[in-house]
């Protein structure tokens, strides 16, 4: 596609529920990133993939967060046993290769945990 | 501890005048800096970047200045237009040193262009 596509756009989850957020990067983009943006804050780095390899997951806030990109294209961010503090916009970004200027962001998934 | 700081949550500028958005950083390992623009309900859009080997980069109405000794950068928009009204994020990375690939963002500055 022309841009980075994320689904769903909005997700309401009950506390304790598991959720899965999808990111479809620009075709051919090797690098893929996930960020978490809380209300009134800037995006915060969660994890980074180069093709199917997860090279950095230092930003994942707990072991309830898990990301995968099994075939080096589509990525899924999974959050288990969601808690209220997980409420945020989850942004996915991709770029042709590491360091290739600005990353292209998707519109994000707004997760609300009630 | 915020490593990238945007101390002005909002800025109001008249159409046609210059908008200056400021950003400070504390991590000496940062050597690549970017500015993003964000409209409501959309993802951030890349505007302009600068590496630490330069002190200025210009692209049309947008110019970014980097003062390494002060650990300060600024984005100048001239002339300001109504479509420039958005939240602007400053971001940094230790890219050239082969550091972490994730960007560290500031909290953003909401720029409002008044007619």
CSV table of N, CA and C in Angstrom, one decimal, chain B:
chain,number,residue,atom,x,y,z
B,1,UNK,N,13.5,10.6,33.5
B,1,UNK,CA,14.2,11.8,33.2
B,1,UNK,C,14.1,12.0,31.7
B,2,UNK,N,13.5,13.2,31.3
B,2,UNK,CA,13.3,13.5,29.9
B,2,UNK,C,14.6,13.8,29.2
B,3,UNK,N,15.0,13.0,28.2
B,3,UNK,CA,16.2,13.3,27.5
B,3,UNK,C,16.1,14.3,26.3
B,4,UNK,N,14.8,14.4,25.9
B,4,UNK,CA,14.5,15.4,24.9
B,4,UNK,C,13.4,16.3,25.4
B,5,UNK,N,13.6,17.6,25.5
B,5,UNK,CA,12.7,18.5,26.2
B,5,UNK,C,12.2,19.5,25.2
B,6,UNK,N,10.9,19.7,25.2
B,6,UNK,CA,10.3,20.8,24.5
B,6,UNK,C,9.5,21.5,25.5
B,7,UNK,N,10.0,22.6,25.9
B,7,UNK,CA,9.5,23.3,27.1
B,7,UNK,C,8.3,24.2,26.9
B,8,UNK,N,8.0,24.4,25.6
B,8,UNK,CA,6.8,25.2,25.3
B,8,UNK,C,5.7,24.3,24.9
B,9,UNK,N,4.6,24.1,25.7
B,9,UNK,CA,3.5,23.2,25.3
B,9,UNK,C,2.8,23.8,24.1
B,10,UNK,N,2.7,25.1,24.0
B,10,UNK,CA,2.0,25.7,22.9
B,10,UNK,C,2.7,27.0,22.5
B,11,UNK,N,2.4,27.4,21.2
B,11,UNK,CA,3.0,28.6,20.7
B,11,UNK,C,2.0,29.2,19.7
B,12,UNK,N,1.7,30.5,19.8
B,12,UNK,CA,0.7,31.1,18.9
B,12,UNK,C,1.5,32.1,18.0
B,13,UNK,N,1.3,32.1,16.7
B,13,UNK,CA,2.1,32.9,15.8
B,13,UNK,C,1.1,33.5,14.7
B,14,UNK,N,1.3,34.7,14.3
B,14,UNK,CA,0.4,35.3,13.3
B,14,UNK,C,0.8,34.7,11.9
B,15,UNK,N,-0.1,34.5,11.1
B,15,UNK,CA,0.1,34.1,9.7
B,15,UNK,C,1.1,35.0,9.0
B,16,UNK,N,2.1,34.4,8.3
B,16,UNK,CA,3.1,35.2,7.6
B,16,UNK,C,4.3,35.5,8.4
B,17,UNK,N,4.2,35.4,9.7
B,17,UNK,CA,5.4,35.6,10.6
B,17,UNK,C,6.2,34.4,10.7
B,18,UNK,N,7.4,34.5,11.4
B,18,UNK,CA,8.2,33.3,11.6
B,18,UNK,C,7.8,32.6,12.9
B,19,UNK,N,7.7,31.2,12.8
B,19,UNK,CA,7.5,30.4,13.9
B,19,UNK,C,8.8,29.7,14.3
B,20,UNK,N,9.2,29.8,15.6
B,20,UNK,CA,10.4,29.2,16.1
B,20,UNK,C,10.1,28.2,17.2
B,21,UNK,N,10.3,26.9,16.9
B,21,UNK,CA,10.1,25.9,17.9
B,21,UNK,C,11.4,25.4,18.5
B,22,UNK,N,11.5,25.3,19.8
B,22,UNK,CA,12.8,24.9,20.4
B,22,UNK,C,12.8,23.5,21.0
B,23,UNK,N,14.0,23.0,21.1
B,23,UNK,CA,14.1,21.6,21.7
B,23,UNK,C,15.5,21.6,22.3
B,24,UNK,N,15.6,21.0,23.5
B,24,UNK,CA,16.8,20.7,24.2
B,24,UNK,C,17.0,19.3,24.4
B,25,UNK,N,18.2,18.8,24.5
B,25,UNK,CA,18.5,17.4,24.8
B,25,UNK,C,19.6,17.3,25.8
B,26,UNK,N,19.6,16.1,26.5
B,26,UNK,CA,20.6,16.0,27.5
B,26,UNK,C,21.6,14.9,27.2
B,27,UNK,N,21.2,13.9,26.3
B,27,UNK,CA,22.1,12.8,26.1
B,27,UNK,C,23.1,13.1,25.0
B,28,UNK,N,24.4,13.1,25.4
B,28,UNK,CA,25.5,13.5,24.5
B,28,UNK,C,25.7,12.5,23.4
B,29,UNK,N,25.1,11.3,23.5
B,29,UNK,CA,25.2,10.3,22.5
B,29,UNK,C,24.3,10.6,21.3
B,30,UNK,N,23.3,11.5,21.4
B,30,UNK,CA,22.4,11.8,20.3
B,30,UNK,C,23.2,12.5,19.2
B,31,UNK,N,23.1,12.0,18.0
B,31,UNK,CA,23.8,12.7,16.9
B,31,UNK,C,22.9,12.9,15.6
B,32,UNK,N,21.7,12.5,15.8
B,32,UNK,CA,20.8,12.7,14.6
B,32,UNK,C,19.4,13.1,15.2
B,33,UNK,N,18.9,14.2,14.6
B,33,UNK,CA,17.7,14.9,15.1
B,33,UNK,C,16.7,15.0,14.0
B,34,UNK,N,15.4,14.9,14.4
B,34,UNK,CA,14.3,15.0,13.5
B,34,UNK,C,13.2,15.8,14.0
B,35,UNK,N,12.5,16.4,13.2
B,35,UNK,CA,11.2,17.1,13.5
B,35,UNK,C,10.1,16.4,12.8
B,36,UNK,N,9.0,16.2,13.6
B,36,UNK,CA,7.8,15.6,13.1
B,36,UNK,C,6.6,16.6,13.3
B,37,UNK,N,5.6,16.5,12.4
B,37,UNK,CA,4.4,17.3,12.6
B,37,UNK,C,3.2,16.3,12.7
B,38,UNK,N,2.3,16.6,13.6
B,38,UNK,CA,1.2,15.7,13.8
B,38,UNK,C,-0.1,16.5,13.9
B,39,UNK,N,-1.1,16.0,13.0
B,39,UNK,CA,-2.4,16.5,13.1
B,39,UNK,C,-3.2,15.5,13.9
B,40,UNK,N,-4.4,16.0,14.5
B,40,UNK,CA,-5.2,15.1,15.3
B,40,UNK,C,-5.6,13.9,14.6
B,41,UNK,N,-5.6,12.7,15.2
B,41,UNK,CA,-6.1,11.4,14.7
B,41,UNK,C,-5.2,10.9,13.5
B,42,UNK,N,-4.0,11.5,13.4
B,42,UNK,CA,-3.1,11.0,12.3
B,42,UNK,C,-1.8,10.7,13.0
B,43,UNK,N,-1.0,9.9,12.3
B,43,UNK,CA,0.4,9.6,12.8
B,43,UNK,C,1.3,10.8,12.5
B,44,UNK,N,2.4,10.9,13.2
B,44,UNK,CA,3.4,11.9,13.0
B,44,UNK,C,3.9,11.8,11.5
B,45,UNK,N,4.2,13.0,10.9
B,45,UNK,CA,4.7,13.1,9.6
B,45,UNK,C,6.1,13.7,9.6
B,46,UNK,N,7.1,13.0,9.0
B,46,UNK,CA,8.4,13.5,9.0
B,46,UNK,C,8.5,14.9,8.3
B,47,UNK,N,9.2,15.8,8.9
B,47,UNK,CA,9.4,17.2,8.3
B,47,UNK,C,10.8,17.4,7.8
B,48,UNK,N,11.8,17.3,8.7
B,48,UNK,CA,13.2,17.6,8.4
B,48,UNK,C,14.1,17.0,9.4
B,49,UNK,N,15.3,16.7,9.0
B,49,UNK,CA,16.3,16.2,10.0
B,49,UNK,C,17.6,16.9,9.8
B,50,UNK,N,18.5,16.6,10.8
B,50,UNK,CA,19.8,17.1,10.8
B,50,UNK,C,20.8,16.2,11.5
B,51,UNK,N,21.9,16.0,11.0
B,51,UNK,CA,22.9,15.2,11.7
B,51,UNK,C,23.9,16.1,12.4
B,52,UNK,N,24.7,15.5,13.4
B,52,UNK,CA,25.5,16.4,14.2
B,52,UNK,C,26.7,16.9,13.5
B,53,UNK,N,26.9,16.5,12.2
B,53,UNK,CA,28.1,17.0,11.5
B,53,UNK,C,27.7,18.4,10.8
B,54,UNK,N,26.4,18.7,10.9
B,54,UNK,CA,26.0,20.0,10.4
B,54,UNK,C,25.4,20.9,11.5
B,55,UNK,N,25.3,22.2,11.2
B,55,UNK,CA,24.6,23.0,12.1
B,55,UNK,C,23.3,23.7,11.6
B,56,UNK,N,23.1,23.4,10.3
B,56,UNK,CA,21.9,23.9,9.7
B,56,UNK,C,21.4,23.0,8.5
B,57,UNK,N,20.1,22.9,8.4
B,57,UNK,CA,19.6,22.2,7.3
B,57,UNK,C,18.3,22.9,6.9
B,58,UNK,N,18.1,23.1,5.6
B,58,UNK,CA,17.0,23.9,5.1
B,58,UNK,C,16.2,23.1,4.0
B,59,UNK,N,14.9,23.2,4.1
B,59,UNK,CA,14.0,22.6,3.1
B,59,UNK,C,12.8,23.4,3.0
B,60,UNK,N,12.8,24.3,1.9
B,60,UNK,CA,11.7,25.1,1.7
B,60,UNK,C,11.5,26.1,2.8
B,61,UNK,N,10.3,26.1,3.4
B,61,UNK,CA,10.0,27.1,4.4
B,61,UNK,C,10.6,26.6,5.8
B,62,UNK,N,11.1,25.4,5.8
B,62,UNK,CA,11.6,24.8,7.1
B,62,UNK,C,13.1,24.8,7.2
B,63,UNK,N,13.6,25.3,8.3
B,63,UNK,CA,15.0,25.3,8.6
B,63,UNK,C,15.2,24.8,10.0
B,64,UNK,N,16.2,23.8,10.1
B,64,UNK,CA,16.5,23.4,11.5
B,64,UNK,C,18.0,23.8,11.8
B,65,UNK,N,18.1,24.3,13.0
B,65,UNK,CA,19.4,24.8,13.5
B,65,UNK,C,19.8,23.9,14.6
B,66,UNK,N,21.1,23.5,14.6
B,66,UNK,CA,21.6,22.6,15.7
B,66,UNK,C,22.8,23.3,16.4
B,67,UNK,N,22.7,23.5,17.7
B,67,UNK,CA,23.8,24.0,18.5
B,67,UNK,C,24.3,22.9,19.4
B,68,UNK,N,25.4,22.2,19.0
B,68,UNK,CA,25.8,21.0,19.8
B,68,UNK,C,26.3,21.4,21.2
B,69,UNK,N,27.0,22.5,21.2
B,69,UNK,CA,27.6,22.8,22.6
B,69,UNK,C,26.5,23.1,23.6
B,70,UNK,N,25.4,23.7,23.1
B,70,UNK,CA,24.3,24.0,24.0
B,70,UNK,C,23.3,22.9,24.1
B,71,UNK,N,23.5,21.8,23.3
B,71,UNK,CA,22.6,20.7,23.2
B,71,UNK,C,21.1,21.3,22.9
B,72,UNK,N,21.1,22.1,21.9
B,72,UNK,CA,19.8,22.8,21.6
B,72,UNK,C,19.6,22.7,20.1
B,73,UNK,N,18.3,22.5,19.7
B,73,UNK,CA,18.0,22.7,18.3
B,73,UNK,C,16.7,23.4,18.2
B,74,UNK,N,16.5,24.1,17.0
B,74,UNK,CA,15.3,24.8,16.8
B,74,UNK,C,14.8,24.6,15.4
B,75,UNK,N,13.5,24.7,15.2
B,75,UNK,CA,12.9,24.6,13.9
B,75,UNK,C,12.3,26.0,13.6
B,76,UNK,N,12.6,26.5,12.4
B,76,UNK,CA,12.1,27.8,12.0
B,76,UNK,C,11.2,27.5,10.8
B,77,UNK,N,10.0,28.1,10.8
B,77,UNK,CA,9.1,28.0,9.7
B,77,UNK,C,8.8,29.5,9.3
B,78,UNK,N,9.1,29.7,8.0
B,78,UNK,CA,8.9,31.1,7.5
B,78,UNK,C,8.5,31.1,6.0
B,79,UNK,N,7.4,31.7,5.6
B,79,UNK,CA,6.4,32.3,6.5
B,79,UNK,C,5.5,31.3,7.0
B,80,UNK,N,4.9,31.5,8.2
B,80,UNK,CA,3.9,30.6,8.8
B,80,UNK,C,2.6,30.7,8.0
B,81,UNK,N,2.0,29.5,7.8
B,81,UNK,CA,0.7,29.4,7.1
B,81,UNK,C,-0.3,28.7,8.0
B,82,UNK,N,-1.6,28.9,7.7
B,82,UNK,CA,-2.6,28.3,8.5
B,82,UNK,C,-2.5,26.7,8.6
B,83,UNK,N,-2.1,26.1,7.5
B,83,UNK,CA,-1.9,24.6,7.5
B,83,UNK,C,-0.7,24.2,8.4
B,84,UNK,N,0.1,25.1,8.9
B,84,UNK,CA,1.2,24.7,9.8
B,84,UNK,C,0.6,24.4,11.2
B,85,UNK,N,-0.6,24.8,11.5
B,85,UNK,CA,-1.1,24.6,12.8
B,85,UNK,C,-1.2,23.1,13.1
B,86,UNK,N,-0.5,22.6,14.1
B,86,UNK,CA,-0.3,21.2,14.4
B,86,UNK,C,0.5,21.0,15.6
B,87,UNK,N,0.7,19.8,16.1
B,87,UNK,CA,1.7,19.5,17.2
B,87,UNK,C,3.0,19.1,16.5
B,88,UNK,N,4.1,19.7,17.0
B,88,UNK,CA,5.4,19.5,16.4
B,88,UNK,C,6.3,18.7,17.5
B,89,UNK,N,6.8,17.6,17.1
B,89,UNK,CA,7.7,16.8,17.9
B,89,UNK,C,9.1,16.9,17.5
B,90,UNK,N,10.0,17.0,18.4
B,90,UNK,CA,11.4,16.9,18.2
B,90,UNK,C,11.8,15.5,18.6
B,91,UNK,N,12.7,14.9,17.9
B,91,UNK,CA,13.1,13.5,18.2
B,91,UNK,C,14.6,13.4,18.0
B,92,UNK,N,15.3,12.5,18.7
B,92,UNK,CA,16.7,12.3,18.6
B,92,UNK,C,17.1,10.8,18.7
B,93,UNK,N,18.3,10.6,18.1
B,93,UNK,CA,18.8,9.2,18.1
B,93,UNK,C,20.3,9.2,18.1
B,94,UNK,N,20.9,8.2,18.7
B,94,UNK,CA,22.4,8.0,18.6
B,94,UNK,C,22.8,7.3,17.3
B,95,UNK,N,22.2,7.6,16.2
B,95,UNK,CA,22.2,6.8,15.0
B,95,UNK,C,23.6,6.6,14.4
B,96,UNK,N,24.4,7.8,14.3
B,96,UNK,CA,25.7,7.7,13.6
B,96,UNK,C,26.7,6.9,14.4
B,97,UNK,N,26.4,6.8,15.7
B,97,UNK,CA,27.3,6.0,16.5
B,97,UNK,C,26.9,4.5,16.6
B,98,UNK,N,25.9,4.2,15.8
B,98,UNK,CA,25.4,2.8,15.7
B,98,UNK,C,24.7,2.4,17.0
B,99,UNK,N,24.0,3.4,17.5
B,99,UNK,CA,23.3,3.2,18.8
B,99,UNK,C,21.9,2.6,18.5
B,100,UNK,N,21.1,2.7,19.5
B,100,UNK,CA,19.7,2.2,19.5
B,100,UNK,C,19.0,2.8,18.3
B,101,UNK,N,18.1,2.0,17.7
B,101,UNK,CA,17.4,2.5,16.5
B,101,UNK,C,16.2,3.3,16.8
B,102,UNK,N,15.7,3.1,18.0
B,102,UNK,CA,14.5,3.9,18.4
B,102,UNK,C,14.8,5.3,18.6
B,103,UNK,N,13.8,6.1,18.2
B,103,UNK,CA,13.9,7.6,18.4
B,103,UNK,C,13.3,7.9,19.8
B,104,UNK,N,14.0,9.0,20.4
B,104,UNK,CA,13.5,9.5,21.7
B,104,UNK,C,12.8,10.8,21.4
B,105,UNK,N,11.5,10.9,21.7
B,105,UNK,CA,10.7,12.1,21.4
B,105,UNK,C,10.6,13.0,22.6
B,106,UNK,N,10.4,14.3,22.3
B,106,UNK,CA,9.9,15.3,23.2
B,106,UNK,C,8.4,15.2,23.4
B,107,UNK,N,7.8,16.0,24.3
B,107,UNK,CA,6.4,16.0,24.5
B,107,UNK,C,5.6,16.7,23.5
B,108,UNK,N,6.3,17.5,22.6
B,108,UNK,CA,5.6,18.2,21.6
B,108,UNK,C,5.2,19.7,21.9
B,109,UNK,N,5.1,20.5,20.9
B,109,UNK,CA,4.7,21.9,21.0
B,109,UNK,C,3.5,22.1,20.0
B,110,UNK,N,2.4,22.5,20.6
B,110,UNK,CA,1.2,22.8,19.8
B,110,UNK,C,1.3,24.2,19.1
B,111,UNK,N,1.5,24.2,17.8
B,111,UNK,CA,1.7,25.5,17.1
B,111,UNK,C,0.3,25.9,16.6
B,112,UNK,N,-0.1,27.1,16.9
B,112,UNK,CA,-1.3,27.7,16.4
B,112,UNK,C,-1.0,28.9,15.5
B,113,UNK,N,-1.4,28.9,14.3
B,113,UNK,CA,-1.2,30.0,13.4
B,113,UNK,C,-2.5,30.8,13.3
B,114,UNK,N,-2.4,32.0,13.7
B,114,UNK,CA,-3.6,32.9,13.7
B,114,UNK,C,-3.7,33.7,12.5
B,115,UNK,N,-4.9,33.8,11.9
B,115,UNK,CA,-5.0,34.6,10.6
B,115,UNK,C,-4.8,36.1,10.9
